[in-house]
CSV table of N, CA, C and O in Angstrom, one decimal:
chain,number,residue,atom,x,y,z
A,207,GLN,N,14.1,11.1,-7.9
A,207,GLN,CA,13.5,10.0,-7.9
A,207,GLN,C,12.3,10.0,-6.7
A,207,GLN,O,12.6,10.5,-5.7
A,208,PRO,N,11.2,9.5,-6.9
A,208,PRO,CA,10.1,9.5,-5.9
A,208,PRO,C,10.3,8.4,-4.7
A,208,PRO,O,9.6,7.6,-4.7
A,209,GLN,N,11.2,8.7,-3.8
A,209,GLN,CA,11.5,7.7,-2.8
A,209,GLN,C,10.4,7.7,-1.8
A,209,GLN,O,10.0,8.7,-1.2
A,210,PRO,N,9.6,6.6,-1.8
A,210,PRO,CA,8.6,6.5,-0.7
A,210,PRO,C,9.0,6.3,0.7
A,210,PRO,O,9.9,5.7,0.9
A,211,VAL,N,8.2,7.0,1.5
A,211,VAL,CA,8.5,6.8,2.9
A,211,VAL,C,7.0,6.5,3.6
A,211,VAL,O,6.0,7.3,3.5
A,212,GLU,N,7.0,5.4,4.2
A,212,GLU,CA,5.6,4.8,4.8
A,212,GLU,C,5.6,5.3,6.4
A,212,GLU,O,6.6,5.6,7.0
A,213,SER,N,4.4,5.4,6.8
A,213,SER,CA,4.1,5.7,8.3
A,213,SER,C,2.7,5.2,8.5
A,213,SER,O,2.0,4.9,7.7
A,214,GLY,N,2.6,5.0,10.0
A,214,GLY,CA,1.2,4.7,10.4
A,214,GLY,C,1.0,3.3,10.9
A,214,GLY,O,-0.1,2.9,11.3
A,215,GLY,N,2.0,2.4,10.7
A,215,GLY,CA,1.8,1.0,11.1
A,215,GLY,C,1.6,1.0,12.7
A,215,GLY,O,1.8,1.9,13.4
A,216,GLY,N,1.3,-0.3,13.1
A,216,GLY,CA,1.2,-0.4,14.5
A,216,GLY,C,0.5,-1.7,14.9
A,216,GLY,O,0.3,-2.6,14.1
A,217,SER,N,0.0,-1.9,16.1
A,217,SER,CA,-0.7,-3.1,16.4
A,217,SER,C,-2.1,-2.7,16.9
A,217,SER,O,-2.3,-1.9,17.9
A,218,VAL,N,-3.0,-3.4,16.4
A,218,VAL,CA,-4.4,-3.4,16.8
A,218,VAL,C,-5.1,-4.8,16.9
A,218,VAL,O,-4.5,-5.7,16.6
A,219,GLN,N,-6.4,-4.8,17.3
A,219,GLN,CA,-7.1,-6.1,17.6
A,219,GLN,C,-7.8,-6.2,16.2
A,219,GLN,O,-8.2,-5.4,15.5
A,220,ALA,N,-8.2,-7.5,16.0
A,220,ALA,CA,-9.2,-7.9,14.8
A,220,ALA,C,-10.3,-7.1,14.9
A,220,ALA,O,-10.9,-7.0,16.0
A,221,GLY,N,-10.7,-6.6,13.7
A,221,GLY,CA,-12.0,-5.8,13.7
A,221,GLY,C,-11.7,-4.4,13.7
A,221,GLY,O,-12.6,-3.6,13.3
A,222,GLU,N,-10.6,-4.0,14.1
A,222,GLU,CA,-10.3,-2.5,14.2
A,222,GLU,C,-9.7,-2.0,13.0
A,222,GLU,O,-9.6,-2.7,11.9
A,223,SER,N,-9.3,-0.7,13.0
A,223,SER,CA,-8.8,-0.1,11.7
A,223,SER,C,-7.6,0.5,11.9
A,223,SER,O,-7.1,0.9,13.1
A,224,LEU,N,-6.9,0.7,10.8
A,224,LEU,CA,-5.5,1.4,10.9
A,224,LEU,C,-5.5,2.2,9.5
A,224,LEU,O,-6.0,1.7,8.5
A,225,THR,N,-4.6,3.3,9.6
A,225,THR,CA,-4.4,4.1,8.3
A,225,THR,C,-2.9,4.2,8.1
A,225,THR,O,-2.2,4.6,8.9
A,226,LEU,N,-2.5,3.8,6.9
A,226,LEU,CA,-1.1,3.8,6.5
A,226,LEU,C,-1.0,5.0,5.5
A,226,LEU,O,-2.0,5.3,4.8
A,227,SER,N,0.1,5.7,5.7
A,227,SER,CA,0.4,6.8,4.7
A,227,SER,C,1.7,6.7,4.1
A,227,SER,O,2.6,6.0,4.7
A,228,CYS,N,1.9,7.2,2.9
A,228,CYS,CA,3.2,7.1,2.2
A,228,CYS,C,3.2,8.5,1.4
A,228,CYS,O,2.5,9.0,0.7
A,229,ALA,N,4.6,9.0,1.7
A,229,ALA,CA,4.8,10.3,1.1
A,229,ALA,C,6.0,10.1,0.2
A,229,ALA,O,7.0,9.4,0.3
A,230,THR,N,6.0,10.6,-1.0
A,230,THR,CA,7.2,10.7,-1.9
A,230,THR,C,7.7,12.0,-2.1
A,230,THR,O,7.0,13.1,-2.0
A,231,SER,N,9.0,12.1,-2.5
A,231,SER,CA,9.6,13.4,-2.7
A,231,SER,C,9.2,14.0,-4.0
A,231,SER,O,9.3,15.4,-3.9
A,232,THR,N,8.8,13.4,-4.9
A,232,THR,CA,8.1,13.9,-6.1
A,232,THR,C,6.9,13.3,-6.4
A,232,THR,O,6.5,12.4,-6.1
A,233,ASN,N,6.2,13.9,-7.4
A,233,ASN,CA,4.9,13.4,-7.6
A,233,ASN,C,5.1,12.2,-8.5
A,233,ASN,O,5.9,12.2,-9.3
A,234,THR,N,4.2,11.3,-8.5
A,234,THR,CA,4.2,10.2,-9.3
A,234,THR,C,2.8,9.9,-9.9
A,234,THR,O,1.7,10.4,-9.4
A,235,TYR,N,2.8,9.3,-11.0
A,235,TYR,CA,1.5,8.9,-11.7
A,235,TYR,C,0.7,7.8,-11.0
A,235,TYR,O,-0.5,7.4,-11.2
A,236,CYS,N,1.6,7.0,-10.2
A,236,CYS,CA,0.9,5.7,-9.7
A,236,CYS,C,1.7,5.5,-8.3
A,236,CYS,O,2.9,5.7,-8.1
A,237,LEU,N,0.9,5.1,-7.3
A,237,LEU,CA,1.5,4.6,-6.0
A,237,LEU,C,0.7,3.4,-5.7
A,237,LEU,O,-0.5,3.0,-6.1
A,238,ALA,N,1.4,2.3,-5.1
A,238,ALA,CA,0.8,1.1,-4.7
A,238,ALA,C,1.3,0.7,-3.4
A,238,ALA,O,2.4,1.0,-2.9
A,239,TRP,N,0.5,-0.2,-2.7
A,239,TRP,CA,0.8,-0.9,-1.5
A,239,TRP,C,1.0,-2.3,-1.6
A,239,TRP,O,0.3,-3.0,-2.4
A,240,PHE,N,2.0,-2.8,-0.9
A,240,PHE,CA,2.4,-4.3,-0.9
A,240,PHE,C,2.4,-4.7,0.5
A,240,PHE,O,2.7,-4.0,1.4
A,241,ARG,N,2.4,-6.0,0.7
A,241,ARG,CA,2.8,-6.5,2.1
A,241,ARG,C,3.5,-7.9,2.0
A,241,ARG,O,3.4,-8.5,0.9
A,242,GLN,N,4.2,-8.1,3.0
A,242,GLN,CA,5.0,-9.4,3.1
A,242,GLN,C,4.9,-10.0,4.4
A,242,GLN,O,5.3,-9.3,5.4
A,243,GLN,N,4.6,-11.2,4.6
A,243,GLN,CA,4.6,-12.0,5.8
A,243,GLN,C,5.9,-12.9,5.8
A,243,GLN,O,6.5,-13.2,4.8
A,244,PRO,N,6.3,-13.1,7.0
A,244,PRO,CA,7.7,-13.9,7.1
A,244,PRO,C,7.5,-15.1,6.3
A,244,PRO,O,6.5,-15.9,6.4
A,245,GLY,N,8.6,-15.4,5.5
A,245,GLY,CA,8.6,-16.6,4.8
A,245,GLY,C,7.7,-16.8,3.5
A,245,GLY,O,7.6,-17.8,2.9
A,246,LYS,N,7.1,-15.6,3.2
A,246,LYS,CA,6.1,-15.5,2.1
A,246,LYS,C,6.6,-14.6,1.1
A,246,LYS,O,7.4,-13.5,1.5
A,247,GLU,N,6.2,-14.6,-0.1
A,247,GLU,CA,6.5,-13.6,-1.2
A,247,GLU,C,5.7,-12.4,-0.9
A,247,GLU,O,4.7,-12.3,-0.4
A,248,ARG,N,6.3,-11.2,-1.4
A,248,ARG,CA,5.5,-10.0,-1.3
A,248,ARG,C,4.3,-10.0,-2.2
A,248,ARG,O,4.5,-10.4,-3.3
A,249,GLU,N,3.3,-9.6,-1.7
A,249,GLU,CA,2.0,-9.5,-2.6
A,249,GLU,C,1.4,-8.0,-2.7
A,249,GLU,O,1.6,-7.3,-1.8
A,250,GLY,N,0.8,-7.8,-3.7
A,250,GLY,CA,0.2,-6.6,-4.0
A,250,GLY,C,-1.1,-6.5,-3.2
A,250,GLY,O,-1.9,-7.5,-3.1
A,251,VAL,N,-1.3,-5.3,-2.6
A,251,VAL,CA,-2.5,-5.0,-1.8
A,251,VAL,C,-3.5,-4.1,-2.6
A,251,VAL,O,-4.7,-4.4,-2.9
A,252,ALA,N,-2.9,-3.0,-3.2
A,252,ALA,CA,-3.7,-1.9,-3.9
A,252,ALA,C,-2.9,-1.1,-4.6
A,252,ALA,O,-1.6,-0.7,-4.3
A,253,SER,N,-3.4,-0.4,-5.7
A,253,SER,CA,-2.7,0.7,-6.4
A,253,SER,C,-3.9,1.7,-6.8
A,253,SER,O,-5.0,1.5,-6.8
A,254,VAL,N,-3.2,2.9,-7.0
A,254,VAL,CA,-4.0,4.2,-7.4
A,254,VAL,C,-3.1,5.0,-8.4
A,254,VAL,O,-2.0,5.2,-8.1
A,255,ASP,N,-3.9,5.5,-9.4
A,255,ASP,CA,-3.1,6.2,-10.4
A,255,ASP,C,-3.5,7.7,-10.1
A,255,ASP,O,-4.4,8.0,-9.2
A,256,ARG,N,-3.1,8.7,-10.9
A,256,ARG,CA,-3.3,10.0,-10.7
A,256,ARG,C,-4.7,10.5,-11.0
A,256,ARG,O,-5.2,11.5,-10.6
A,257,ASP,N,-5.4,9.6,-11.7
A,257,ASP,CA,-6.8,10.0,-11.9
A,257,ASP,C,-7.8,9.3,-10.9
A,257,ASP,O,-9.0,9.5,-11.0
A,258,GLY,N,-7.2,8.6,-10.0
A,258,GLY,CA,-8.1,8.0,-8.9
A,258,GLY,C,-8.5,6.6,-9.2
A,258,GLY,O,-9.3,6.1,-8.5
A,259,ASN,N,-8.1,6.1,-10.3
A,259,ASN,CA,-8.3,4.6,-10.7
A,259,ASN,C,-7.7,3.7,-9.8
A,259,ASN,O,-6.3,3.8,-9.6
A,260,THR,N,-8.4,2.8,-9.1
A,260,THR,CA,-7.9,1.9,-8.2
A,260,THR,C,-8.0,0.5,-8.4
A,260,THR,O,-8.9,0.1,-9.3
A,261,LYS,N,-7.0,-0.3,-8.0
A,261,LYS,CA,-6.9,-1.8,-8.0
A,261,LYS,C,-6.9,-2.5,-6.7
A,261,LYS,O,-5.9,-2.0,-6.0
A,262,TYR,N,-7.4,-3.4,-6.4
A,262,TYR,CA,-7.2,-4.1,-5.2
A,262,TYR,C,-7.1,-5.7,-5.3
A,262,TYR,O,-7.7,-6.4,-6.1
A,263,ALA,N,-6.3,-6.1,-4.4
A,263,ALA,CA,-6.3,-7.7,-4.2
A,263,ALA,C,-7.6,-8.1,-3.7
A,263,ALA,O,-8.3,-7.5,-2.9
A,264,GLU,N,-8.1,-9.3,-4.1
A,264,GLU,CA,-9.3,-9.9,-3.7
A,264,GLU,C,-9.3,-10.0,-2.2
A,264,GLU,O,-10.5,-9.8,-1.6
A,265,SER,N,-8.3,-10.3,-1.6
A,265,SER,CA,-8.3,-10.5,-0.2
A,265,SER,C,-8.7,-9.2,0.7
A,265,SER,O,-9.0,-9.3,2.0
A,266,VAL,N,-8.5,-8.1,0.1
A,266,VAL,CA,-8.8,-6.9,0.9
A,266,VAL,C,-9.8,-6.0,0.3
A,266,VAL,O,-10.3,-5.0,0.9
A,267,ARG,N,-10.4,-6.5,-0.9
A,267,ARG,CA,-11.5,-5.6,-1.5
A,267,ARG,C,-12.7,-5.5,-0.6
A,267,ARG,O,-13.0,-6.5,0.1
A,268,GLY,N,-13.1,-4.3,-0.4
A,268,GLY,CA,-14.2,-4.0,0.5
A,268,GLY,C,-13.9,-3.7,1.8
A,268,GLY,O,-14.7,-3.2,2.7
A,269,ARG,N,-12.6,-4.0,2.3
A,269,ARG,CA,-12.0,-3.6,3.6
A,269,ARG,C,-11.1,-2.5,3.7
A,269,ARG,O,-10.9,-1.7,4.5
A,270,PHE,N,-10.3,-2.4,2.5
A,270,PHE,CA,-9.2,-1.5,2.4
A,270,PHE,C,-9.6,-0.4,1.3
A,270,PHE,O,-10.2,-0.8,0.3
A,271,THR,N,-9.2,0.8,1.6
A,271,THR,CA,-9.4,1.8,0.6
A,271,THR,C,-8.1,2.6,0.4
A,271,THR,O,-7.5,3.2,1.3
A,272,ILE,N,-7.7,2.7,-0.8
A,272,ILE,CA,-6.5,3.5,-1.3
A,272,ILE,C,-6.8,4.8,-1.9
A,272,ILE,O,-7.8,4.9,-2.7
A,273,THR,N,-6.2,5.8,-1.5
A,273,THR,CA,-6.4,7.3,-2.0
A,273,THR,C,-5.1,8.0,-2.4
A,273,THR,O,-4.1,7.5,-1.7
A,274,LYS,N,-5.1,8.8,-3.3
A,274,LYS,CA,-3.9,9.5,-3.6
A,274,LYS,C,-4.1,10.9,-3.7
A,274,LYS,O,-5.2,11.5,-4.1
A,275,ASP,N,-3.3,11.8,-3.1
A,275,ASP,CA,-3.4,13.3,-3.1
A,275,ASP,C,-2.2,13.7,-4.0
A,275,ASP,O,-1.0,13.8,-3.6
A,276,ASN,N,-2.5,14.1,-5.2
A,276,ASN,CA,-1.6,14.5,-6.2
A,276,ASN,C,-0.7,15.8,-5.7
A,276,ASN,O,0.4,15.9,-6.1
A,277,ARG,N,-1.5,16.5,-5.1
A,277,ARG,CA,-1.0,18.0,-4.7
A,277,ARG,C,0.1,17.6,-3.6
A,277,ARG,O,1.2,18.4,-3.5
A,278,LYS,N,-0.2,16.8,-2.6
A,278,LYS,CA,0.7,16.5,-1.5
A,278,LYS,C,1.7,15.4,-1.7
A,278,LYS,O,2.6,15.1,-0.9
A,279,HIS,N,1.6,14.7,-2.8
A,279,HIS,CA,2.5,13.7,-3.1
A,279,HIS,C,2.4,12.5,-2.1
A,279,HIS,O,3.4,12.0,-1.7
A,280,THR,N,1.1,12.3,-1.8
A,280,THR,CA,1.0,11.1,-0.7
A,280,THR,C,-0.1,10.2,-1.2
A,280,THR,O,-0.9,10.4,-2.1
A,281,THR,N,-0.1,9.0,-0.6
A,281,THR,CA,-1.0,8.1,-0.8
A,281,THR,C,-1.5,7.5,0.6
A,281,THR,O,-0.7,7.4,1.5
A,282,THR,N,-2.8,7.3,0.9
A,282,THR,CA,-3.3,6.6,2.2
A,282,THR,C,-3.9,5.3,1.9
A,282,THR,O,-4.6,5.0,0.9
A,283,LEU,N,-3.6,4.4,2.8
A,283,LEU,CA,-4.3,3.2,2.7
A,283,LEU,C,-5.1,3.1,4.0
A,283,LEU,O,-4.7,2.8,5.1
A,284,GLN,N,-6.5,3.1,3.9
A,284,GLN,CA,-7.4,3.0,5.0
A,284,GLN,C,-7.8,1.5,5.1
A,284,GLN,O,-8.2,0.9,4.2
A,285,MET,N,-7.5,0.9,6.4
A,285,MET,CA,-7.6,-0.6,6.5
A,285,MET,C,-8.7,-0.7,7.5
A,285,MET,O,-8.3,-0.4,8.8
A,286,ASP,N,-9.7,-1.2,7.2
A,286,ASP,CA,-10.9,-1.6,8.2
A,286,ASP,C,-11.1,-3.0,8.3
A,286,ASP,O,-10.8,-3.8,7.4
A,287,SER,N,-11.9,-3.4,9.2
A,287,SER,CA,-12.2,-4.7,9.7
A,287,SER,C,-11.0,-5.7,9.5
A,287,SER,O,-11.0,-6.7,8.9
A,288,LEU,N,-9.8,-5.3,10.1
A,288,LEU,CA,-8.5,-5.9,10.1
A,288,LEU,C,-8.7,-7.5,10.6
A,288,LEU,O,-9.4,-7.6,11.6
A,289,LYS,N,-8.0,-8.2,10.0
A,289,LYS,CA,-8.0,-9.6,10.4
A,289,LYS,C,-6.5,-10.0,10.8
A,289,LYS,O,-5.6,-9.5,10.3
A,290,PRO,N,-6.4,-11.2,11.6
A,290,PRO,CA,-5.0,-11.6,12.0
A,290,PRO,C,-4.1,-11.9,10.7
A,290,PRO,O,-2.9,-11.6,10.7
A,291,GLU,N,-4.9,-12.4,9.7
A,291,GLU,CA,-4.0,-12.6,8.5
A,291,GLU,C,-3.5,-11.3,7.7
A,291,GLU,O,-2.8,-11.6,6.7
A,292,ASP,N,-3.9,-10.3,8.1
A,292,ASP,CA,-3.6,-9.0,7.6
A,292,ASP,C,-2.2,-8.7,8.1
A,292,ASP,O,-1.4,-7.6,7.8
A,293,THR,N,-1.7,-9.3,9.1
A,293,THR,CA,-0.4,-9.0,9.7
A,293,THR,C,0.7,-9.2,8.7
A,293,THR,O,0.9,-10.2,8.1
A,294,ALA,N,1.6,-8.1,8.6
A,294,ALA,CA,2.6,-8.1,7.7
A,294,ALA,C,3.4,-6.8,7.7
A,294,ALA,O,3.0,-5.9,8.4
A,295,MET,N,4.4,-6.9,7.0
A,295,MET,CA,5.2,-5.6,6.7
A,295,MET,C,4.6,-5.0,5.5
A,295,MET,O,4.5,-5.7,4.6
A,296,TYR,N,4.2,-3.7,5.6
A,296,TYR,CA,3.6,-3.1,4.4
A,296,TYR,C,4.4,-2.1,3.8
A,296,TYR,O,5.1,-1.4,4.4
A,297,TYR,N,4.7,-2.2,2.4
A,297,TYR,CA,5.5,-1.4,1.6
A,297,TYR,C,4.7,-0.5,0.7
A,297,TYR,O,3.7,-0.9,0.1
A,298,CYS,N,5.2,0.6,0.6
A,298,CYS,CA,4.6,1.6,-0.5
A,298,CYS,C,5.7,1.6,-1.7
A,298,CYS,O,6.8,1.6,-1.3
A,299,ALA,N,5.1,1.7,-2.8
A,299,ALA,CA,6.1,1.6,-4.0
A,299,ALA,C,5.5,2.4,-5.1
A,299,ALA,O,4.3,2.7,-5.3
A,300,ALA,N,6.4,2.7,-6.1
A,300,ALA,CA,6.0,3.5,-7.4
A,300,ALA,C,6.7,3.0,-8.6
A,300,ALA,O,8.0,2.5,-8.4
A,301,PRO,N,6.1,2.9,-9.7
A,301,PRO,CA,6.8,2.6,-10.9
A,301,PRO,C,7.5,3.8,-11.6
A,301,PRO,O,7.0,5.0,-11.4
A,302,ALA,N,8.5,3.5,-12.4
A,302,ALA,CA,9.1,4.6,-13.2
A,302,ALA,C,8.2,4.8,-14.5
A,302,ALA,O,8.2,5.9,-15.0
A,303,SER,N,7.6,3.7,-15.0
A,303,SER,CA,6.8,3.8,-16.2
A,303,SER,C,6.0,2.6,-16.2
A,303,SER,O,6.1,1.6,-15.3
A,304,GLY,N,5.1,2.4,-17.2
A,304,GLY,CA,4.3,1.2,-17.2
A,304,GLY,C,3.0,1.3,-16.6
A,304,GLY,O,2.6,2.3,-16.1
A,305,PRO,N,2.2,0.2,-16.7
A,305,PRO,CA,0.8,0.3,-15.9
A,305,PRO,C,0.8,0.4,-14.4
A,305,PRO,O,1.9,-0.1,-13.8
A,306,CYS,N,-0.1,0.9,-14.0
A,306,CYS,CA,-0.3,1.1,-12.4
A,306,CYS,C,-1.0,-0.2,-12.0
A,306,CYS,O,-2.2,-0.2,-11.7
A,307,ASP,N,-0.2,-1.2,-11.8
A,307,ASP,CA,-0.8,-2.4,-11.3
A,307,ASP,C,-0.1,-2.8,-9.9
A,307,ASP,O,1.1,-2.6,-9.9
A,308,PRO,N,-0.7,-3.4,-9.0
A,308,PRO,CA,-0.1,-3.7,-7.7
A,308,PRO,C,0.6,-5.1,-7.8
A,308,PRO,O,0.3,-6.0,-7.2
A,309,ARG,N,1.7,-5.0,-8.8
A,309,ARG,CA,2.5,-6.1,-8.9
A,309,ARG,C,3.9,-5.7,-8.5
A,309,ARG,O,4.4,-4.8,-9.1
A,310,PRO,N,4.6,-6.7,-7.7
A,310,PRO,CA,6.0,-6.1,-7.3
A,310,PRO,C,6.9,-5.9,-8.4
A,310,PRO,O,7.7,-5.0,-8.4
A,311,GLU,N,6.8,-6.8,-9.6
A,311,GLU,CA,7.8,-6.6,-10.6
A,311,GLU,C,7.5,-5.3,-11.5
A,311,GLU,O,8.3,-4.9,-12.2
A,312,ALA,N,6.4,-4.6,-11.3
A,312,ALA,CA,6.0,-3.4,-12.0
A,312,ALA,C,6.5,-2.2,-11.3
A,312,ALA,O,6.5,-1.0,-11.9
A,313,MET,N,7.2,-2.3,-10.0
A,313,MET,CA,7.6,-1.2,-9.2
A,313,MET,C,9.0,-1.1,-9.3
A,313,MET,O,9.8,-2.0,-9.5
A,314,ASP,N,9.5,0.3,-9.2
A,314,ASP,CA,10.9,0.6,-9.2
A,314,ASP,C,11.4,1.3,-8.0
A,314,ASP,O,12.5,1.2,-7.8
A,315,TYR,N,10.5,1.9,-7.3
A,315,TYR,CA,11.0,2.6,-6.0
A,315,TYR,C,10.2,2.1,-4.8
A,315,TYR,O,9.0,2.0,-4.9
A,316,TRP,N,10.9,1.7,-3.8
A,316,TRP,CA,10.2,1.1,-2.7
A,316,TRP,C,10.7,1.9,-1.4
A,316,TRP,O,11.7,2.3,-1.1
A,317,GLY,N,9.7,1.9,-0.5
A,317,GLY,CA,9.8,2.3,0.9
A,317,GLY,C,10.5,1.3,1.6
A,317,GLY,O,10.6,0.1,1.2
A,318,LYS,N,10.8,1.6,3.1
A,318,LYS,CA,11.4,0.6,3.8
A,318,LYS,C,10.4,-0.2,4.6
A,318,LYS,O,10.8,-1.2,5.1
A,319,GLY,N,9.2,0.2,4.5
A,319,GLY,CA,8.1,-0.7,5.0
A,319,GLY,C,7.7,-0.1,6.5
A,319,GLY,O,8.4,0.5,7.1
A,320,THR,N,6.4,-0.5,6.8
A,320,THR,CA,6.0,-0.2,8.3
A,320,THR,C,5.2,-1.5,8.6
A,320,THR,O,4.5,-2.0,7.8
A,321,LEU,N,5.3,-1.8,9.9
A,321,LEU,CA,4.8,-3.1,10.3
A,321,LEU,C,3.3,-2.9,10.9
A,321,LEU,O,3.1,-2.1,11.7
A,322,VAL,N,2.6,-3.9,10.4
A,322,VAL,CA,1.1,-3.9,10.9
A,322,VAL,C,0.9,-5.3,11.6
A,322,VAL,O,1.2,-6.3,11.0
A,323,THR,N,0.5,-5.2,12.9
A,323,THR,CA,0.2,-6.5,13.6
A,323,THR,C,-1.2,-6.5,14.2
A,323,THR,O,-1.6,-5.6,14.8
A,324,ILE,N,-1.9,-7.6,13.7
A,324,ILE,CA,-3.3,-7.7,14.1
A,324,ILE,C,-3.4,-8.9,15.2
A,324,ILE,O,-3.1,-10.0,14.7
A,325,SER,N,-4.0,-8.6,16.2
A,325,SER,CA,-4.2,-9.7,17.2
A,325,SER,C,-5.6,-10.1,17.5
A,325,SER,O,-6.6,-9.3,17.1
A,326,THR,N,-5.7,-11.2,18.0
A,326,THR,CA,-7.1,-11.7,18.2
A,326,THR,C,-7.6,-11.4,19.4
A,326,THR,O,-7.0,-10.9,20.3
């Protein structure tokens, strides 16, 4: 099973950048990033398939970039122009089958998350 493991979270100021990484034990055709703020539902951020096709949430489009390295079984989420509202626990996930969409219900394997905090 492609158990995802996230890394790269931390605390930065608004306007700065962070890079999150996710590694899986086996190759997957799709990897996605999600985030969850306290008291809110988990929301999709971005997804990428093995061909490099990407999907983004409207709230991060143009600021975040997701990439996938099929050879290394990794995905990277480059987050630029960060805002305080981007503060959340970020999770990496992979589906067992089905479309590569950044929807929580489409995912089967989840990492434990990495915390991102953006201050003003």
